[in-house]
Amino acid sequence: MYYPEPISKLVDSFTKLPGIGPKTAVRLAFFVLSMEEDDVLEFGKALVNAKRELTHCSNCGHITDKDPCNICTDPNRDNTLICVVQDPKDVIAMEKMKDFQGRYHVLNGAISPMDGIGPEDINVTSLIERLKDEEVEELILATNPTVEGEATAMYISRLVRPSGIRTTRIAHGLPVGGDLEYADEVTLSKAMEGRRDL
Amino acid sequence: MYYPEPISKLVDSFTKLPGIGPKTAVRLAFFVLSMEEDDVLEFGKALVNAKRELTHCSNCGHITDKDPCNICTDPNRDNTLICVVQDPKDVIAMEKMKDFQGRYHVLNGAISPMDGIGPEDINVTSLIERLKDEEVEELILATNPTVEGEATAMYISRLVRPSGIRTTRIAHGLPVGGDLEYADEVTLSKAMEGRRDL
């Protein structure tokens, strides 16, 4: 035990964070000692509050400090469009785009039989409920372009089909600013497949 | 404001840490949400405690949760040797070596006229006091091999000279595992200068 206990406890806590190894943890812990006391108190409070005050919106599953969330209660949003994403971070990515004016549904996961995650483990029952109640016209499936994301999109589209609601999948292809030369075969094949008339 | 307030506050706090940019801060904040509540509480407590419970040892200047520190009160340590370092982290580096059985004196800084840090800003008066009281025979100056560290070592050695206590400076040279080819000129010249008979 080289460090006084309060430091080694803080180092241990930092080490639990992803991408922070023992050396960085020590550097951060010593930095905390040099911070203003107010900033440290605020940091401690922010940690506990983030954990305690945040829940998932009972309507859309997005992370929020009030239930239902801001997006669900926003009267200016289009009730006819629901964009289904895997993760609260995906909602934020979509919101940064500033282009989408519909509502969201966050699955908080994706179907992955390898990890033992089935349809009942993701937030899909409440999606079906929403589709019954609301005047939804289109369901945009914006799960990740991975095996799990594709499987989840496929599952939901089949589930929704009987209701007659239009389900769409976001496009796969070359990212803007990307380079054909460095694109992988699957992306390239998806880009060819999804080609459109000019 | 894309994030609920508790998250954006936590992101702000993480961003204040060195080497953590906005993207990493968001990743860490979301990771905190997925942590066990106990771990988060402990993290928060560790932050506040580290800031509140730690002080500098009134004897040696090392960082500690009890005053005087463990090293100063350890009866098995050699009172005749004091190793002077710039920073508490340097004490820990020395302790990891497990070779040094003397005591330490932490300056908590180095003389740097460029940054307006003079001899009165570092923990040197208490060092002189310790030299008067204790049965010290040798003072090892282990400040960093930088301009500031050298200046500090030089200053202390001149200050101590009248007392007749032996002052030594740790060796400069090639680090073990280093490569002559990649050594800078100053290090190489120091290594030549400090050569010893075999």
Coordinates of C-alpha atoms in Angstrom, one line a residue:
Chain A
M1 CA 0.0 0.0 0.0
Y2 CA 1.9 3.0 -1.3
Y3 CA -0.9 5.5 -1.2
P4 CA -2.9 6.9 1.7
E5 CA -6.2 5.1 1.8
P6 CA -8.4 8.0 0.5
I7 CA -6.2 8.1 -2.6
S8 CA -6.1 4.4 -3.2
K9 CA -9.9 4.2 -2.9
L10 CA -10.3 7.0 -5.5
V11 CA -7.8 5.3 -7.8
D12 CA -9.8 2.0 -7.5
S13 CA -13.0 3.9 -8.4
F14 CA -11.4 5.5 -11.5
T15 CA -9.9 2.2 -12.6
K16 CA -13.5 0.8 -12.8
L17 CA -14.2 3.2 -15.7
P18 CA -13.7 2.0 -19.2
G19 CA -10.4 2.9 -20.9
I20 CA -8.8 4.1 -17.6
G21 CA -5.9 1.9 -16.5
P22 CA -4.0 2.1 -13.2
K23 CA -1.6 4.8 -14.4
T24 CA -4.3 7.1 -15.7
A25 CA -6.3 6.5 -12.6
V26 CA -3.4 7.7 -10.4
R27 CA -3.0 10.7 -12.5
L28 CA -6.7 11.6 -12.3
A29 CA -6.8 10.9 -8.5
F30 CA -3.9 13.3 -8.0
F31 CA -5.6 15.8 -10.3
V32 CA -8.7 15.7 -8.1
L33 CA -6.5 16.6 -5.1
S34 CA -5.5 19.8 -6.9
M35 CA -9.0 20.7 -7.9
E36 CA -11.1 23.3 -6.1
E37 CA -13.2 21.7 -3.3
D38 CA -16.4 23.0 -4.8
D39 CA -15.7 21.4 -8.2
V40 CA -15.0 18.1 -6.4
L41 CA -18.2 18.3 -4.4
E42 CA -20.1 19.0 -7.6
F43 CA -18.5 16.1 -9.3
G44 CA -19.4 13.7 -6.5
K45 CA -23.0 15.0 -6.4
A46 CA -23.2 14.8 -10.2
L47 CA -22.2 11.1 -10.1
V48 CA -24.7 10.2 -7.4
N49 CA -27.5 12.3 -9.0
A50 CA -26.9 10.9 -12.5
K51 CA -27.3 7.4 -11.0
R52 CA -30.3 8.2 -8.8
E53 CA -32.3 10.8 -10.7
L54 CA -32.3 9.2 -14.1
T55 CA -34.7 6.6 -15.2
H56 CA -36.0 5.3 -18.5
C57 CA -39.0 7.1 -19.9
S58 CA -42.0 4.8 -19.4
N59 CA -43.3 5.7 -22.8
C60 CA -40.3 5.6 -25.1
G61 CA -37.5 4.0 -23.0
H62 CA -35.1 7.0 -23.4
I63 CA -33.1 8.0 -20.4
T64 CA -34.6 11.0 -18.6
D65 CA -34.9 12.8 -15.3
K66 CA -38.7 13.3 -15.7
D67 CA -41.2 10.7 -16.8
P68 CA -42.4 11.0 -19.6
C69 CA -39.3 12.5 -21.2
N70 CA -39.0 15.9 -22.9
I71 CA -39.3 14.4 -26.3
C72 CA -42.5 12.4 -25.5
T73 CA -44.1 15.5 -24.0
D74 CA -43.0 18.0 -26.7
P75 CA -46.3 19.0 -28.5
N76 CA -44.3 20.2 -31.6
R77 CA -43.2 16.7 -32.5
D78 CA -44.8 14.6 -35.2
N79 CA -46.9 11.8 -33.7
T80 CA -47.0 9.9 -37.0
L81 CA -43.3 9.0 -37.0
I82 CA -41.5 6.8 -34.6
C83 CA -37.8 6.1 -34.9
V84 CA -36.7 2.9 -33.2
V85 CA -33.1 3.0 -31.8
Q86 CA -31.1 0.6 -29.7
D87 CA -29.6 3.1 -27.2
P88 CA -30.2 6.5 -25.5
K89 CA -27.0 7.6 -27.1
D90 CA -28.5 7.0 -30.5
V91 CA -31.3 9.4 -29.7
I92 CA -28.8 12.0 -28.9
A93 CA -26.9 11.3 -32.2
M94 CA -30.3 11.7 -34.0
E95 CA -31.1 14.9 -32.1
K96 CA -27.8 16.4 -33.0
M97 CA -28.7 15.9 -36.7
K98 CA -31.6 18.4 -36.0
D99 CA -33.5 16.9 -38.9
F100 CA -35.9 14.4 -37.4
Q101 CA -39.1 15.8 -35.9
G102 CA -40.8 12.6 -35.0
R103 CA -40.7 10.7 -31.8
Y104 CA -38.4 7.9 -30.6
H105 CA -38.5 4.5 -29.2
V106 CA -35.4 3.2 -27.4
L107 CA -35.1 -0.6 -27.2
N108 CA -32.2 -0.4 -24.7
G109 CA -30.6 -3.4 -26.4
A110 CA -30.8 -5.6 -29.4
I111 CA -31.7 -9.2 -29.9
S112 CA -28.6 -11.3 -29.5
P113 CA -29.0 -15.0 -29.0
M114 CA -25.3 -15.4 -28.5
D115 CA -25.5 -13.2 -25.4
G116 CA -28.8 -14.7 -24.3
I117 CA -30.7 -11.5 -25.2
G118 CA -34.1 -12.4 -26.6
P119 CA -37.0 -10.2 -27.8
E120 CA -38.5 -10.3 -24.3
D121 CA -35.3 -8.6 -22.9
I122 CA -35.6 -5.5 -25.0
N123 CA -38.2 -2.7 -24.8
V124 CA -40.4 -4.0 -27.6
T125 CA -43.7 -4.8 -25.9
S126 CA -44.3 -1.1 -25.0
L127 CA -43.5 -0.3 -28.7
I128 CA -46.4 -2.5 -29.8
E129 CA -48.6 -0.9 -27.2
R130 CA -47.7 2.6 -28.5
L131 CA -48.5 1.5 -32.1
K132 CA -52.0 0.5 -30.9
D133 CA -52.7 3.8 -29.2
E134 CA -51.0 6.4 -31.3
E135 CA -51.7 7.7 -34.8
V136 CA -48.4 6.3 -36.0
E137 CA -48.0 6.0 -39.8
E138 CA -44.3 5.1 -40.2
L139 CA -41.9 3.2 -38.0
I140 CA -38.2 3.9 -38.9
L141 CA -36.0 1.1 -37.8
A142 CA -32.7 2.8 -36.9
T143 CA -31.0 -0.1 -35.1
N144 CA -27.3 -0.4 -35.7
P145 CA -26.1 -2.0 -39.0
T146 CA -24.7 -5.0 -37.1
V147 CA -25.9 -8.6 -37.0
E148 CA -27.8 -7.9 -33.8
G149 CA -29.3 -4.7 -35.1
E150 CA -30.4 -6.2 -38.4
A151 CA -32.0 -9.2 -36.6
T152 CA -33.8 -6.8 -34.3
A153 CA -35.0 -4.7 -37.1
M154 CA -36.2 -7.8 -39.0
Y155 CA -38.0 -9.1 -35.9
I156 CA -39.8 -5.8 -35.3
S157 CA -40.8 -5.4 -38.9
R158 CA -42.4 -8.8 -38.9
L159 CA -44.1 -8.1 -35.6
V160 CA -45.6 -4.9 -36.9
R161 CA -46.5 -6.1 -40.4
P162 CA -50.1 -7.3 -39.4
S163 CA -50.9 -3.7 -38.2
G164 CA -50.3 -2.3 -41.7
I165 CA -48.1 0.4 -40.4
R166 CA -45.3 1.3 -42.8
T167 CA -41.9 0.1 -41.5
T168 CA -38.7 1.4 -43.0
R169 CA -35.0 0.7 -42.4
I170 CA -32.4 3.5 -42.5
A171 CA -30.1 3.3 -45.5
H172 CA -26.8 1.4 -45.5
G173 CA -24.0 2.6 -47.7
L174 CA -20.8 4.6 -47.8
P175 CA -20.5 7.2 -45.1
V176 CA -20.2 10.8 -46.3
G177 CA -16.5 11.7 -46.6
G178 CA -15.7 8.0 -46.9
D179 CA -13.5 6.5 -49.5
L180 CA -14.6 3.7 -51.9
E181 CA -11.1 2.3 -51.8
Y182 CA -11.2 1.7 -48.1
A183 CA -14.9 0.6 -47.8
D184 CA -15.4 -3.0 -46.8
E185 CA -17.1 -5.5 -49.1
V186 CA -20.3 -5.7 -47.2
T187 CA -20.8 -1.9 -47.0
L188 CA -20.0 -1.6 -50.7
S189 CA -22.4 -4.4 -51.6
K190 CA -25.1 -2.6 -49.5
A191 CA -24.3 0.7 -51.2
M192 CA -24.7 -0.9 -54.6
E193 CA -27.9 -2.7 -53.6
G194 CA -29.4 0.6 -52.2
R195 CA -28.5 2.7 -55.3
R196 CA -31.1 5.2 -56.5
D197 CA -32.0 7.0 -59.7
L198 CA -30.5 10.4 -60.0
Chain B
M1 CA -29.3 20.7 -24.5
Y2 CA -29.4 17.1 -25.8
Y3 CA -28.9 15.4 -22.5
P4 CA -31.1 15.3 -19.4
E5 CA -29.5 17.7 -16.9
P6 CA -28.0 15.1 -14.5
I7 CA -26.1 13.6 -17.4
S8 CA -24.8 16.9 -18.8
K9 CA -23.6 17.9 -15.3
L10 CA -21.7 14.7 -15.0
V11 CA -20.3 15.1 -18.5
D12 CA -19.1 18.6 -17.5
S13 CA -17.4 17.2 -14.4
F14 CA -15.6 14.5 -16.4
T15 CA -14.5 17.1 -19.0
K16 CA -12.7 19.0 -16.3
L17 CA -10.3 16.0 -15.8
P18 CA -7.0 16.1 -17.7
G19 CA -7.0 14.1 -21.0
I20 CA -10.7 13.6 -21.0
G21 CA -12.4 15.3 -24.0
P22 CA -16.2 15.7 -24.6
K23 CA -16.6 12.4 -26.3
T24 CA -14.8 10.4 -23.6
A25 CA -16.7 12.3 -21.0
V26 CA -20.1 11.2 -22.5
R27 CA -18.9 7.6 -22.7
L28 CA -17.8 7.7 -19.1
A29 CA -21.1 9.4 -18.0
F30 CA -23.2 6.7 -19.7
F31 CA -20.9 4.0 -18.2
V32 CA -21.7 5.5 -14.7
L33 CA -25.4 5.0 -15.4
S34 CA -24.8 1.3 -16.1
M35 CA -22.7 0.9 -12.9
E36 CA -24.0 -0.6 -9.7
E37 CA -25.5 2.1 -7.4
D38 CA -23.1 1.0 -4.6
D39 CA -20.1 1.5 -6.8
V40 CA -21.3 4.9 -7.9
L41 CA -21.9 6.0 -4.3
E42 CA -18.4 4.7 -3.3
F43 CA -16.9 6.7 -6.2
G44 CA -18.7 9.9 -5.1
K45 CA -17.6 9.3 -1.5
A46 CA -14.0 8.6 -2.6
L47 CA -13.9 11.8 -4.5
V48 CA -15.0 14.0 -1.7
N49 CA -13.0 12.1 0.9
A50 CA -9.8 12.3 -1.1
K51 CA -10.2 16.0 -1.3
R52 CA -11.3 16.5 2.4
E53 CA -9.3 14.0 4.3
L54 CA -5.9 14.4 2.7
T55 CA -3.4 17.0 3.9
H56 CA 0.3 17.5 3.6
C57 CA 2.3 16.0 6.5
S58 CA 3.5 18.8 8.6
N59 CA 6.9 17.2 9.0
C60 CA 7.8 16.0 5.5
G61 CA 5.2 17.6 3.2
H62 CA 4.0 14.3 1.8
I63 CA 0.4 13.8 1.1
T64 CA -1.3 11.9 3.9
D65 CA -4.6 11.2 5.8
K66 CA -2.9 11.4 9.2
D67 CA -0.4 13.9 10.4
P68 CA 2.5 13.1 10.7
C69 CA 2.4 10.6 7.8
N70 CA 3.1 6.9 7.9
I71 CA 6.7 7.2 6.7
C72 CA 7.6 9.9 9.2
T73 CA 6.2 7.8 12.1
D74 CA 7.7 4.5 11.0
P75 CA 10.3 3.6 13.6
N76 CA 12.1 1.2 11.3
R77 CA 13.3 4.0 8.9
D78 CA 16.7 5.4 8.9
N79 CA 16.8 8.9 10.5
T80 CA 20.2 9.7 9.1
L81 CA 19.0 9.9 5.4
I82 CA 16.6 12.3 3.9
C83 CA 15.6 12.1 0.3
V84 CA 14.3 15.4 -1.1
V85 CA 11.7 15.1 -3.9
Q86 CA 9.5 17.6 -5.7
D87 CA 6.2 15.8 -5.6
P88 CA 4.2 13.2 -3.5
K89 CA 4.1 11.0 -6.6
D90 CA 7.9 10.9 -6.5
V91 CA 7.7 9.4 -3.0
I92 CA 5.5 6.7 -4.4
A93 CA 7.9 6.0 -7.2
M94 CA 10.8 5.7 -4.7
E95 CA 8.7 3.5 -2.4
K96 CA 7.9 1.2 -5.3
M97 CA 11.6 0.7 -5.7
K98 CA 11.6 -0.8 -2.2
D99 CA 15.3 0.1 -1.8
F100 CA 15.3 3.3 0.1
Q101 CA 14.9 3.0 3.9
G102 CA 15.5 6.7 4.8
R103 CA 12.9 9.4 5.2
Y104 CA 11.6 11.9 2.6
H105 CA 11.0 15.5 2.3
V106 CA 8.5 16.7 -0.3
L107 CA 9.0 20.2 -1.7
N108 CA 5.6 20.3 -3.4
G109 CA 7.2 22.2 -6.2
A110 CA 10.4 23.4 -7.7
I111 CA 12.0 26.8 -8.0
S112 CA 10.9 28.3 -11.3
P113 CA 11.4 32.0 -11.8
M114 CA 9.6 31.8 -15.1
D115 CA 6.4 30.7 -13.3
G116 CA 7.0 33.1 -10.4
I117 CA 7.9 30.2 -8.0
G118 CA 10.7 31.3 -5.7
P119 CA 12.4 29.4 -2.8
E120 CA 9.8 30.8 -0.4
D121 CA 7.0 29.0 -2.4
I122 CA 8.3 25.5 -1.9
N123 CA 8.5 23.5 1.3
V124 CA 12.1 24.3 2.1
T125 CA 12.0 26.2 5.4
S126 CA 10.7 23.1 7.2
L127 CA 13.5 21.1 5.6
I128 CA 16.1 23.4 7.2
E129 CA 14.3 23.0 10.5
R130 CA 14.4 19.2 10.2
L131 CA 18.1 19.3 9.5
K132 CA 18.6 21.3 12.8
D133 CA 16.6 18.9 14.9
E134 CA 17.3 15.5 13.5
E135 CA 20.4 13.4 13.3
V136 CA 20.6 13.7 9.5
E137 CA 23.9 12.7 7.9
E138 CA 23.0 12.8 4.2
L139 CA 20.6 14.7 2.1
I140 CA 19.8 13.1 -1.2
L141 CA 18.5 15.6 -3.7
A142 CA 16.2 13.7 -6.0
T143 CA 14.5 16.6 -7.7
N144 CA 13.7 16.0 -11.4
P145 CA 16.5 16.3 -13.9
T146 CA 15.0 19.4 -15.4
V147 CA 16.1 23.0 -15.4
E148 CA 13.8 23.7 -12.4
G149 CA 14.8 20.6 -10.6
E150 CA 18.5 21.3 -11.0
A151 CA 18.1 24.9 -9.9
T152 CA 16.2 23.7 -6.8
A153 CA 18.8 21.0 -6.0
M154 CA 21.6 23.6 -6.4
Y155 CA 19.7 26.1 -4.2
I156 CA 19.2 23.6 -1.4
S157 CA 22.7 22.3 -1.5
R158 CA 24.1 25.8 -1.1
L159 CA 21.7 26.4 1.7
V160 CA 22.7 23.3 3.6
R161 CA 26.4 23.6 3.0
P162 CA 27.2 25.6 6.2
S163 CA 25.7 22.9 8.3
G164 CA 28.3 20.4 7.1
I165 CA 25.7 17.8 6.2
R166 CA 26.6 15.7 3.1
T167 CA 24.4 16.6 0.2
T168 CA 24.2 14.3 -2.8
R169 CA 22.4 14.4 -6.2
I170 CA 20.9 11.3 -7.8
A171 CA 22.8 10.2 -10.9
H172 CA 21.9 11.3 -14.4
G173 CA 22.6 9.0 -17.3
L174 CA 21.1 6.5 -19.6
P175 CA 17.9 4.8 -18.3
V176 CA 18.2 1.0 -18.0
G177 CA 16.8 -0.6 -21.1
G178 CA 17.5 2.7 -23.0
D179 CA 19.4 2.9 -26.3
L180 CA 22.5 4.9 -26.8
E181 CA 21.4 5.7 -30.4
Y182 CA 18.2 7.4 -29.2
A183 CA 19.6 9.2 -26.2
D184 CA 19.6 13.0 -26.4
E185 CA 22.9 14.8 -26.3
V186 CA 22.5 16.2 -22.8
T187 CA 21.7 12.8 -21.3
L188 CA 24.6 11.3 -23.1
S189 CA 26.9 14.1 -21.9
K190 CA 25.7 13.6 -18.3
A191 CA 26.2 9.8 -18.7
M192 CA 29.8 10.4 -19.8
E193 CA 30.5 12.9 -17.1
G194 CA 29.1 10.6 -14.4
R195 CA 31.1 7.5 -15.6
R196 CA 32.6 5.3 -12.9
D197 CA 35.5 2.8 -12.6
L198 CA 34.5 -0.8 -13.1

